[in-house]
Amino acid sequence: DTGASLHAGLARACDRICDLGEVAPGDKSMVDALAPAITALNASDLAAAIKAAKDGRDSTKALCARRGRAQYVEDGGRGHLDPGSVSVVIILETLGEVSA
């Protein structure tokens, strides 16, 4: 099943990103969009995953980066969306468009 495979693949990717990057939700990274998308994703509803990813992406604007290059920017990039989380949303939206 494609939905289950997508869920499993994204979950594995998120686990690896968290492990290798030593990041967790709230660290202002792509994980802030990816983790809630995985939670919301089910075999029949990519739209819920996209919505959750957008909410996660938007939450990064108020965060101060604790990992990655953004942590070296003034105030840890606070006031700006995390580029990785923006990318996650774009990827999921594209998947939604090509699978429709």
Coordinates of C-alpha atoms in Angstrom, one line a residue:
D1 CA 0.0 0.0 0.0
T2 CA 1.5 3.3 -1.1
G3 CA 0.2 5.3 1.9
A4 CA 1.7 2.8 4.4
S5 CA 5.0 2.8 2.4
L6 CA 5.1 6.6 2.4
H7 CA 4.4 6.7 6.2
A8 CA 7.1 4.1 6.9
G9 CA 9.7 5.9 4.7
L10 CA 9.0 9.3 6.1
A11 CA 9.1 7.9 9.7
R12 CA 12.5 6.2 9.0
A13 CA 13.9 9.4 7.4
C14 CA 12.7 11.5 10.4
D15 CA 14.3 9.0 12.8
R16 CA 17.6 9.2 10.9
I17 CA 17.5 13.0 10.7
C18 CA 16.9 13.3 14.5
D19 CA 19.7 10.8 15.2
L20 CA 22.3 12.2 12.8
G21 CA 21.5 15.8 13.3
E22 CA 20.9 15.5 17.0
V23 CA 17.6 17.4 16.6
A24 CA 14.1 17.1 18.0
P25 CA 10.8 18.9 17.4
G26 CA 11.2 22.4 18.8
D27 CA 14.8 22.8 17.7
K28 CA 13.8 24.8 14.6
S29 CA 14.5 22.3 11.9
M30 CA 12.8 20.3 9.2
V31 CA 11.7 17.9 11.9
D32 CA 9.2 20.6 13.1
A33 CA 7.2 20.0 9.9
L34 CA 8.1 16.4 9.3
A35 CA 7.2 14.8 12.6
P36 CA 3.6 16.2 12.8
A37 CA 3.1 15.3 9.1
I38 CA 4.0 11.7 9.9
T39 CA 1.6 11.6 12.8
A40 CA -1.2 13.0 10.6
L41 CA -0.4 10.8 7.6
N42 CA -2.6 7.8 7.0
A43 CA -3.1 5.6 3.9
S44 CA -5.9 7.8 2.5
D45 CA -5.2 11.3 3.6
L46 CA -2.1 13.1 2.5
A47 CA -4.0 16.4 2.9
A48 CA -4.0 16.0 6.7
A49 CA -0.2 15.4 6.6
I50 CA 0.3 18.5 4.5
K51 CA -1.8 20.6 6.9
A52 CA 0.1 19.3 9.9
A53 CA 3.4 20.0 8.1
K54 CA 2.3 23.6 7.3
D55 CA 1.3 24.1 11.0
G56 CA 4.7 22.8 12.0
R57 CA 6.5 24.9 9.5
D58 CA 4.7 28.0 10.7
S59 CA 5.6 27.3 14.3
T60 CA 9.3 27.6 13.5
K61 CA 8.9 31.3 12.9
A62 CA 8.9 32.0 16.7
L63 CA 11.6 29.5 17.5
C64 CA 15.3 30.1 18.2
A65 CA 17.4 27.5 16.4
R66 CA 19.3 25.1 18.6
R67 CA 21.0 23.1 15.9
G68 CA 22.3 23.7 12.3
R69 CA 23.6 26.8 10.7
A70 CA 20.6 29.0 11.9
Q71 CA 21.9 28.7 15.4
Y72 CA 24.8 31.0 14.5
V73 CA 22.5 33.7 13.0
E74 CA 21.5 36.6 15.1
D75 CA 18.8 35.5 17.6
G76 CA 18.9 32.0 16.1
G77 CA 16.8 33.0 13.1
R78 CA 13.8 33.9 15.3
G79 CA 11.2 35.7 13.2
H80 CA 11.9 33.6 10.1
L81 CA 10.6 30.2 8.9
D82 CA 13.1 27.3 9.0
P83 CA 14.1 26.6 5.4
G84 CA 14.1 22.8 6.0
S85 CA 10.5 22.9 7.2
V86 CA 9.5 24.9 4.2
S87 CA 11.1 22.3 2.0
V88 CA 9.2 19.5 3.7
V89 CA 5.9 21.3 2.9
I90 CA 6.9 21.8 -0.7
I91 CA 7.9 18.1 -1.0
L92 CA 4.6 16.9 0.5
E93 CA 2.5 19.3 -1.6
T94 CA 4.3 18.0 -4.8
L95 CA 3.6 14.5 -3.8
G96 CA -0.1 15.4 -3.4
E97 CA -0.1 17.0 -6.8
V98 CA 1.5 14.1 -8.6
S99 CA -0.6 11.4 -6.8
A100 CA -3.9 13.1 -7.5

